[in-house]
């Protein structure tokens, strides 16, 4: 009787054949594992003997060297350590900046340099974030706000024995979207009257519309009354502009009343006079120093003087008009 006439014999033959195939697969798998272990052991021995190793990298700092209303410059410091006896090239640097999962911008820096043998170097990655690009893409990002960010950096290096490696890095933080303060000239207080020189104090109102404080260090601007410049003023002491708040500061100014034409006459008569201001304020912020523009066009200023002050100023201006 043939084996195919006996189902039990056929089943046994099939099982024996499957067992042999499984045994071959196990032997093959075991051989591959041994080869892998051998290669790994050889790699470790080469690394131990020759001194080759994988480089490491870490983001040590993030700087914001320049911030204004248009953009923010970002510099990422990456410390790369090379344990190998030969220099290794930085092939490419890929970077991405995102905020809450939204891509702000990305880029590539090719041929980023070489890390010396058995050395470490800080690689500086310069980035630039243009605010208009962000605001045009995401409507909910408003001027004056602070947004979280995540910087992702991939350093691609070429190392003997190991080949091409990618060193991924990440760093998080916050960046501001600055907004220029509003400025108003509330009033002028005259300290000393003189035909050639008058000393006065400008009472300024500054509104900080940012979600962060501004430490006012300096202010440079020019003031015009009825289109006539009365000069510049200097800040005598620093001031703190509270976030989303209003701050009043006093700034002394010296000018010649005879150069103001009818501007002071109009103020004394209660008519008021138009004024404008333009310049910059220099402030400290949690994100670094900033220079922010300030401007006011078409303001209206009234002057209220009582008693002797009004008489003296009126006499001075009257004399000025006769002598001109």
mmCIF file of N, CA and C in Angstrom, residues 102-212:
data_model
loop_
_atom_site.group_PDB
_atom_site.id
_atom_site.type_symbol
_atom_site.label_atom_id
_atom_site.label_comp_id
_atom_site.label_asym_id
_atom_site.label_seq_id
_atom_site.Cartn_x
_atom_site.Cartn_y
_atom_site.Cartn_z
ATOM 1 N N UNK A 102 2.451 74.417 15.385
ATOM 2 C CA UNK A 102 2.349 75.158 14.129
ATOM 3 C C UNK A 102 3.744 75.568 13.666
ATOM 4 N N UNK A 103 4.046 75.252 12.437
ATOM 5 C CA UNK A 103 5.363 75.566 11.886
ATOM 6 C C UNK A 103 5.499 77.064 11.670
ATOM 7 N N UNK A 104 6.557 77.649 12.242
ATOM 8 C CA UNK A 104 6.852 79.052 12.016
ATOM 9 C C UNK A 104 7.809 79.214 10.844
ATOM 10 N N UNK A 105 8.904 78.476 10.848
ATOM 11 C CA UNK A 105 9.763 78.412 9.672
ATOM 12 C C UNK A 105 10.802 77.318 9.866
ATOM 13 N N UNK A 106 11.429 76.935 8.766
ATOM 14 C CA UNK A 106 12.438 75.878 8.789
ATOM 15 C C UNK A 106 13.513 76.214 7.765
ATOM 16 N N UNK A 107 14.612 75.481 7.815
ATOM 17 C CA UNK A 107 15.686 75.740 6.874
ATOM 18 C C UNK A 107 16.785 74.706 6.961
ATOM 19 N N UNK A 108 17.789 74.892 6.133
ATOM 20 C CA UNK A 108 18.925 73.972 6.049
ATOM 21 C C UNK A 108 20.209 74.787 5.941
ATOM 22 N N UNK A 109 21.203 74.394 6.727
ATOM 23 C CA UNK A 109 22.534 74.985 6.637
ATOM 24 C C UNK A 109 23.487 73.900 6.147
ATOM 25 N N UNK A 110 23.933 73.965 4.891
ATOM 26 C CA UNK A 110 24.831 72.927 4.370
ATOM 27 C C UNK A 110 26.288 73.216 4.735
ATOM 28 N N UNK A 111 27.086 72.145 4.744
ATOM 29 C CA UNK A 111 28.536 72.277 4.962
ATOM 30 C C UNK A 111 28.833 73.206 6.134
ATOM 31 N N UNK A 112 28.390 72.786 7.305
ATOM 32 C CA UNK A 112 28.443 73.665 8.477
ATOM 33 C C UNK A 112 29.793 73.695 9.173
ATOM 34 N N UNK A 113 30.796 73.022 8.626
ATOM 35 C CA UNK A 113 32.119 73.092 9.235
ATOM 36 C C UNK A 113 32.645 71.733 9.654
ATOM 37 N N UNK A 114 33.685 71.761 10.478
ATOM 38 C CA UNK A 114 34.357 70.538 10.923
ATOM 39 C C UNK A 114 34.633 70.632 12.415
ATOM 40 N N UNK A 115 34.446 69.504 13.103
ATOM 41 C CA UNK A 115 34.755 69.419 14.524
ATOM 42 C C UNK A 115 36.128 68.770 14.671
ATOM 43 N N UNK A 116 37.032 69.437 15.353
ATOM 44 C CA UNK A 116 38.411 68.966 15.470
ATOM 45 C C UNK A 116 38.493 67.636 16.217
ATOM 46 N N UNK A 117 39.566 66.917 15.958
ATOM 47 C CA UNK A 117 39.803 65.629 16.605
ATOM 48 C C UNK A 117 39.932 65.805 18.118
ATOM 49 N N UNK A 118 39.286 64.879 18.839
ATOM 50 C CA UNK A 118 39.331 64.893 20.310
ATOM 51 C C UNK A 118 39.032 66.293 20.860
ATOM 52 N N UNK A 119 38.080 66.964 20.248
ATOM 53 C CA UNK A 119 37.774 68.322 20.675
ATOM 54 C C UNK A 119 36.285 68.569 20.755
ATOM 55 N N UNK A 120 35.954 69.756 21.162
ATOM 56 C CA UNK A 120 34.553 70.182 21.230
ATOM 57 C C UNK A 120 34.461 71.620 20.747
ATOM 58 N N UNK A 121 33.387 71.916 20.079
ATOM 59 C CA UNK A 121 33.175 73.258 19.548
ATOM 60 C C UNK A 121 31.718 73.645 19.699
ATOM 61 N N UNK A 122 31.518 74.941 19.907
ATOM 62 C CA UNK A 122 30.157 75.459 19.954
ATOM 63 C C UNK A 122 29.778 75.960 18.570
ATOM 64 N N UNK A 123 28.818 75.305 17.981
ATOM 65 C CA UNK A 123 28.328 75.689 16.662
ATOM 66 C C UNK A 123 27.164 76.656 16.849
ATOM 67 N N UNK A 124 27.268 77.839 16.275
ATOM 68 C CA UNK A 124 26.217 78.845 16.396
ATOM 69 C C UNK A 124 25.320 78.790 15.163
ATOM 70 N N UNK A 125 24.044 78.587 15.418
ATOM 71 C CA UNK A 125 23.063 78.492 14.326
ATOM 72 C C UNK A 125 22.225 79.765 14.322
ATOM 73 N N UNK A 126 22.447 80.669 13.356
ATOM 74 C CA UNK A 126 21.676 81.921 13.309
ATOM 75 C C UNK A 126 20.336 81.722 12.607
ATOM 76 N N UNK A 127 19.279 82.221 13.246
ATOM 77 C CA UNK A 127 17.937 82.125 12.691
ATOM 78 C C UNK A 127 17.300 83.506 12.729
ATOM 79 N N UNK A 128 16.322 83.720 11.885
ATOM 80 C CA UNK A 128 15.620 85.005 11.849
ATOM 81 C C UNK A 128 14.123 84.757 11.690
ATOM 82 N N UNK A 129 13.351 85.290 12.634
ATOM 83 C CA UNK A 129 11.905 85.121 12.611
ATOM 84 C C UNK A 129 11.264 86.455 12.277
ATOM 85 N N UNK A 130 10.629 86.553 11.112
ATOM 86 C CA UNK A 130 9.978 87.787 10.660
ATOM 87 C C UNK A 130 8.520 87.766 11.124
ATOM 88 N N UNK A 131 8.128 88.798 11.887
ATOM 89 C CA UNK A 131 6.810 88.800 12.512
ATOM 90 C C UNK A 131 5.672 88.845 11.497
ATOM 91 N N UNK A 132 5.857 89.581 10.410
ATOM 92 C CA UNK A 132 4.788 89.664 9.413
ATOM 93 C C UNK A 132 4.463 88.291 8.835
ATOM 94 N N UNK A 133 5.486 87.462 8.652
ATOM 95 C CA UNK A 133 5.250 86.112 8.140
ATOM 96 C C UNK A 133 4.386 85.305 9.104
ATOM 97 N N UNK A 134 4.621 85.503 10.402
ATOM 98 C CA UNK A 134 3.833 84.770 11.396
ATOM 99 C C UNK A 134 2.407 85.297 11.422
ATOM 100 N N UNK A 135 2.263 86.641 11.517
ATOM 101 C CA UNK A 135 0.933 87.226 11.652
ATOM 102 C C UNK A 135 0.084 87.005 10.409
ATOM 103 N N UNK A 136 0.716 86.953 9.240
ATOM 104 C CA UNK A 136 -0.034 86.700 8.011
ATOM 105 C C UNK A 136 -0.478 85.247 7.912
ATOM 106 N N UNK A 137 0.220 84.370 8.615
ATOM 107 C CA UNK A 137 -0.124 82.940 8.564
ATOM 108 C C UNK A 137 -1.104 82.560 9.658
ATOM 109 N N UNK A 138 -0.905 83.117 10.849
ATOM 110 C CA UNK A 138 -1.749 82.767 11.993
ATOM 111 C C UNK A 138 -2.383 84.037 12.547
ATOM 112 N N UNK A 139 -3.704 84.154 12.350
ATOM 113 C CA UNK A 139 -4.412 85.372 12.749
ATOM 114 C C UNK A 139 -4.466 85.552 14.258
ATOM 115 N N UNK A 140 -4.392 84.464 15.019
ATOM 116 C CA UNK A 140 -4.560 84.560 16.461
ATOM 117 C C UNK A 140 -3.290 85.008 17.172
ATOM 118 N N UNK A 141 -2.171 85.127 16.454
ATOM 119 C CA UNK A 141 -0.938 85.631 17.057
ATOM 120 C C UNK A 141 -0.932 87.150 16.909
ATOM 121 N N UNK A 142 -1.104 87.839 18.023
ATOM 122 C CA UNK A 142 -1.303 89.283 18.018
ATOM 123 C C UNK A 142 -0.050 90.019 18.468
ATOM 124 N N UNK A 143 0.142 91.244 17.978
ATOM 125 C CA UNK A 143 1.245 92.073 18.475
ATOM 126 C C UNK A 143 1.112 92.305 19.976
ATOM 127 N N UNK A 144 2.238 92.267 20.662
ATOM 128 C CA UNK A 144 2.248 92.450 22.102
ATOM 129 C C UNK A 144 2.182 91.160 22.891
ATOM 130 N N UNK A 145 1.963 90.049 22.213
ATOM 131 C CA UNK A 145 1.797 88.769 22.902
ATOM 132 C C UNK A 145 3.138 88.046 23.063
ATOM 133 N N UNK A 146 3.107 86.999 23.868
ATOM 134 C CA UNK A 146 4.258 86.113 24.058
ATOM 135 C C UNK A 146 3.841 84.723 23.587
ATOM 136 N N UNK A 147 4.642 84.121 22.722
ATOM 137 C CA UNK A 147 4.279 82.807 22.204
ATOM 138 C C UNK A 147 5.351 81.786 22.579
ATOM 139 N N UNK A 148 4.935 80.555 22.898
ATOM 140 C CA UNK A 148 5.918 79.504 23.169
ATOM 141 C C UNK A 148 6.507 78.993 21.856
ATOM 142 N N UNK A 149 7.735 78.512 21.916
ATOM 143 C CA UNK A 149 8.350 77.952 20.722
ATOM 144 C C UNK A 149 9.107 76.677 21.064
ATOM 145 N N UNK A 150 9.306 75.865 20.050
ATOM 146 C CA UNK A 150 10.137 74.672 20.140
ATOM 147 C C UNK A 150 11.080 74.677 18.940
ATOM 148 N N UNK A 151 12.368 74.623 19.218
ATOM 149 C CA UNK A 151 13.371 74.557 18.161
ATOM 150 C C UNK A 151 13.865 73.121 18.040
ATOM 151 N N UNK A 152 13.761 72.577 16.840
ATOM 152 C CA UNK A 152 14.272 71.229 16.565
ATOM 153 C C UNK A 152 15.456 71.340 15.601
ATOM 154 N N UNK A 153 16.556 70.729 15.985
ATOM 155 C CA UNK A 153 17.773 70.788 15.185
ATOM 156 C C UNK A 153 18.283 69.370 14.950
ATOM 157 N N UNK A 154 18.613 69.056 13.708
ATOM 158 C CA UNK A 154 19.250 67.786 13.352
ATOM 159 C C UNK A 154 20.645 68.081 12.823
ATOM 160 N N UNK A 155 21.653 67.600 13.555
ATOM 161 C CA UNK A 155 23.038 67.702 13.091
ATOM 162 C C UNK A 155 23.396 66.408 12.379
ATOM 163 N N UNK A 156 23.807 66.501 11.130
ATOM 164 C CA UNK A 156 24.177 65.319 10.349
ATOM 165 C C UNK A 156 25.700 65.311 10.192
ATOM 166 N N UNK A 157 26.340 64.275 10.755
ATOM 167 C CA UNK A 157 27.797 64.173 10.735
ATOM 168 C C UNK A 157 28.210 62.873 10.049
ATOM 169 N N UNK A 158 29.440 62.829 9.600
ATOM 170 C CA UNK A 158 29.982 61.639 8.943
ATOM 171 C C UNK A 158 31.177 61.151 9.762
ATOM 172 N N UNK A 159 31.014 59.970 10.390
ATOM 173 C CA UNK A 159 32.031 59.441 11.292
ATOM 174 C C UNK A 159 32.548 58.115 10.751
ATOM 175 N N UNK A 160 33.870 57.943 10.640
ATOM 176 C CA UNK A 160 34.414 56.644 10.235
ATOM 177 C C UNK A 160 33.903 55.530 11.151
ATOM 178 N N UNK A 161 33.782 54.339 10.603
ATOM 179 C CA UNK A 161 33.258 53.147 11.289
ATOM 180 C C UNK A 161 31.743 53.222 11.421
ATOM 181 N N UNK A 162 31.215 54.334 11.951
ATOM 182 C CA UNK A 162 29.779 54.453 12.168
ATOM 183 C C UNK A 162 29.043 54.932 10.923
ATOM 184 N N UNK A 163 29.713 55.691 10.070
ATOM 185 C CA UNK A 163 29.060 56.230 8.889
ATOM 186 C C UNK A 163 28.339 57.529 9.189
ATOM 187 N N UNK A 164 27.300 57.815 8.426
ATOM 188 C CA UNK A 164 26.546 59.059 8.580
ATOM 189 C C UNK A 164 25.567 58.927 9.750
ATOM 190 N N UNK A 165 25.655 59.885 10.685
ATOM 191 C CA UNK A 165 24.796 59.869 11.869
ATOM 192 C C UNK A 165 24.001 61.164 11.941
ATOM 193 N N UNK A 166 22.800 61.075 12.509
ATOM 194 C CA UNK A 166 21.963 62.240 12.761
ATOM 195 C C UNK A 166 21.823 62.434 14.262
ATOM 196 N N UNK A 167 22.182 63.609 14.739
ATOM 197 C CA UNK A 167 22.079 63.929 16.155
ATOM 198 C C UNK A 167 20.906 64.886 16.349
ATOM 199 N N UNK A 168 19.757 64.374 16.824
ATOM 200 C CA UNK A 168 18.574 65.235 16.986
ATOM 201 C C UNK A 168 18.626 66.006 18.308
ATOM 202 N N UNK A 169 18.216 67.289 18.256
ATOM 203 C CA UNK A 169 18.209 68.143 19.431
ATOM 204 C C UNK A 169 16.900 68.926 19.492
ATOM 205 N N UNK A 170 16.490 69.292 20.715
ATOM 206 C CA UNK A 170 15.287 70.106 20.895
ATOM 207 C C UNK A 170 15.503 71.093 22.026
ATOM 208 N N UNK A 171 14.844 72.249 21.921
ATOM 209 C CA UNK A 171 14.883 73.253 22.979
ATOM 210 C C UNK A 171 13.599 74.058 22.916
ATOM 211 N N UNK A 172 13.044 74.373 24.079
ATOM 212 C CA UNK A 172 11.805 75.146 24.131
ATOM 213 C C UNK A 172 12.047 76.471 24.848
ATOM 214 N N UNK A 173 11.145 77.410 24.630
ATOM 215 C CA UNK A 173 11.247 78.713 25.280
ATOM 216 C C UNK A 173 10.090 79.599 24.859
ATOM 217 N N UNK A 174 10.252 80.899 25.044
ATOM 218 C CA UNK A 174 9.226 81.870 24.674
ATOM 219 C C UNK A 174 9.872 83.043 23.941
ATOM 220 N N UNK A 175 9.138 83.592 22.983
ATOM 221 C CA UNK A 175 9.588 84.786 22.275
ATOM 222 C C UNK A 175 8.434 85.788 22.235
ATOM 223 N N UNK A 176 8.758 87.080 22.266
ATOM 224 C CA UNK A 176 7.710 88.099 22.238
ATOM 225 C C UNK A 176 7.402 88.543 20.810
ATOM 226 N N UNK A 177 6.194 89.046 20.639
ATOM 227 C CA UNK A 177 5.818 89.758 19.416
ATOM 228 C C UNK A 177 5.609 91.212 19.839
ATOM 229 N N UNK A 178 6.665 92.029 19.878
ATOM 230 C CA UNK A 178 6.579 93.350 20.510
ATOM 231 C C UNK A 178 5.648 94.317 19.780
ATOM 232 N N UNK A 179 5.112 95.238 20.554
ATOM 233 C CA UNK A 179 4.192 96.252 20.038
ATOM 234 C C UNK A 179 4.644 97.607 20.570
ATOM 235 N N UNK A 180 4.670 98.612 19.712
ATOM 236 C CA UNK A 180 5.185 99.914 20.143
ATOM 237 C C UNK A 180 4.210 100.584 21.119
ATOM 238 N N UNK A 181 4.736 101.242 22.146
ATOM 239 C CA UNK A 181 3.871 101.929 23.109
ATOM 240 C C UNK A 181 3.229 103.162 22.487
ATOM 241 N N UNK A 182 2.089 103.549 23.042
ATOM 242 C CA UNK A 182 1.448 104.814 22.677
ATOM 243 C C UNK A 182 1.995 105.912 23.573
ATOM 244 N N UNK A 183 2.174 107.114 23.019
ATOM 245 C CA UNK A 183 2.712 108.232 23.789
ATOM 246 C C UNK A 183 1.838 109.460 23.591
ATOM 247 N N UNK A 184 1.626 110.210 24.668
ATOM 248 C CA UNK A 184 0.878 111.466 24.612
ATOM 249 C C UNK A 184 1.614 112.494 25.458
ATOM 250 N N UNK A 185 1.594 113.737 25.006
ATOM 251 C CA UNK A 185 2.119 114.855 25.785
ATOM 252 C C UNK A 185 0.943 115.460 26.536
ATOM 253 N N UNK A 186 0.871 115.146 27.832
ATOM 254 C CA UNK A 186 -0.272 115.583 28.628
ATOM 255 C C UNK A 186 -0.252 117.093 28.862
ATOM 256 N N UNK A 187 0.911 117.626 29.247
ATOM 257 C CA UNK A 187 1.009 119.059 29.501
ATOM 258 C C UNK A 187 2.477 119.458 29.574
ATOM 259 N N UNK A 188 2.712 120.781 29.551
ATOM 260 C CA UNK A 188 4.051 121.339 29.705
ATOM 261 C C UNK A 188 4.054 122.236 30.942
ATOM 262 N N UNK A 189 4.988 121.995 31.845
ATOM 263 C CA UNK A 189 5.119 122.822 33.040
ATOM 264 C C UNK A 189 6.391 123.645 32.913
ATOM 265 N N UNK A 190 6.242 124.990 32.928
ATOM 266 C CA UNK A 190 7.376 125.877 32.746
ATOM 267 C C UNK A 190 8.046 126.144 34.090
ATOM 268 N N UNK A 191 9.359 125.873 34.138
ATOM 269 C CA UNK A 191 10.125 126.057 35.359
ATOM 270 C C UNK A 191 10.803 127.427 35.402
ATOM 271 N N UNK A 192 11.304 127.875 34.276
ATOM 272 C CA UNK A 192 12.060 129.127 34.225
ATOM 273 C C UNK A 192 11.777 129.811 32.898
ATOM 274 N N UNK A 193 11.399 131.091 32.965
ATOM 275 C CA UNK A 193 11.111 131.852 31.764
ATOM 276 C C UNK A 193 12.292 132.740 31.420
ATOM 277 N N UNK A 194 12.672 132.754 30.171
ATOM 278 C CA UNK A 194 13.727 133.621 29.679
ATOM 279 C C UNK A 194 13.498 133.856 28.204
ATOM 280 N N UNK A 195 13.863 135.055 27.768
ATOM 281 C CA UNK A 195 13.656 135.385 26.357
ATOM 282 C C UNK A 195 14.448 134.444 25.453
ATOM 283 N N UNK A 196 15.694 134.171 25.825
ATOM 284 C CA UNK A 196 16.540 133.322 24.988
ATOM 285 C C UNK A 196 16.414 131.844 25.328
ATOM 286 N N UNK A 197 16.056 131.536 26.572
ATOM 287 C CA UNK A 197 16.026 130.129 26.974
ATOM 288 C C UNK A 197 14.966 129.914 28.038
ATOM 289 N N UNK A 198 14.141 128.945 27.816
ATOM 290 C CA UNK A 198 13.112 128.568 28.786
ATOM 291 C C UNK A 198 13.271 127.089 29.144
ATOM 292 N N UNK A 199 13.184 126.831 30.432
ATOM 293 C CA UNK A 199 13.274 125.450 30.921
ATOM 294 C C UNK A 199 11.882 124.994 31.311
ATOM 295 N N UNK A 200 11.496 123.855 30.789
ATOM 296 C CA UNK A 200 10.158 123.330 31.057
ATOM 297 C C UNK A 200 10.240 121.824 31.310
ATOM 298 N N UNK A 201 9.138 121.272 31.789
ATOM 299 C CA UNK A 201 9.031 119.820 32.008
ATOM 300 C C UNK A 201 7.878 119.285 31.177
ATOM 301 N N UNK A 202 8.175 118.279 30.398
ATOM 302 C CA UNK A 202 7.140 117.611 29.613
ATOM 303 C C UNK A 202 6.546 116.480 30.441
ATOM 304 N N UNK A 203 5.250 116.489 30.580
ATOM 305 C CA UNK A 203 4.559 115.409 31.286
ATOM 306 C C UNK A 203 4.024 114.434 30.226
ATOM 307 N N UNK A 204 4.654 113.279 30.155
ATOM 308 C CA UNK A 204 4.327 112.304 29.116
ATOM 309 C C UNK A 204 3.508 111.145 29.675
ATOM 310 N N UNK A 205 2.625 110.661 28.842
ATOM 311 C CA UNK A 205 1.825 109.479 29.168
ATOM 312 C C UNK A 205 2.228 108.369 28.203
ATOM 313 N N UNK A 206 2.710 107.255 28.752
ATOM 314 C CA UNK A 206 3.135 106.112 27.938
ATOM 315 C C UNK A 206 2.263 104.905 28.267
ATOM 316 N N UNK A 207 1.683 104.320 27.239
ATOM 317 C CA UNK A 207 0.858 103.122 27.421
ATOM 318 C C UNK A 207 1.581 101.923 26.814
ATOM 319 N N UNK A 208 1.912 100.956 27.664
ATOM 320 C CA UNK A 208 2.583 99.733 27.230
ATOM 321 C C UNK A 208 1.530 98.684 26.885
ATOM 322 N N UNK A 209 1.418 98.336 25.617
ATOM 323 C CA UNK A 209 0.402 97.380 25.164
ATOM 324 C C UNK A 209 0.942 95.951 25.052
ATOM 325 N N UNK A 210 2.111 95.712 25.619
ATOM 326 C CA UNK A 210 2.707 94.379 25.564
ATOM 327 C C UNK A 210 2.338 93.554 26.797
ATOM 328 N N UNK A 211 2.428 92.250 26.650
ATOM 329 C CA UNK A 211 2.163 91.334 27.762
ATOM 330 C C UNK A 211 3.404 91.124 28.629
ATOM 331 N N UNK A 212 4.333 92.061 28.573
ATOM 332 C CA UNK A 212 5.538 91.990 29.395
ATOM 333 C C UNK A 212 5.976 93.405 29.750
#
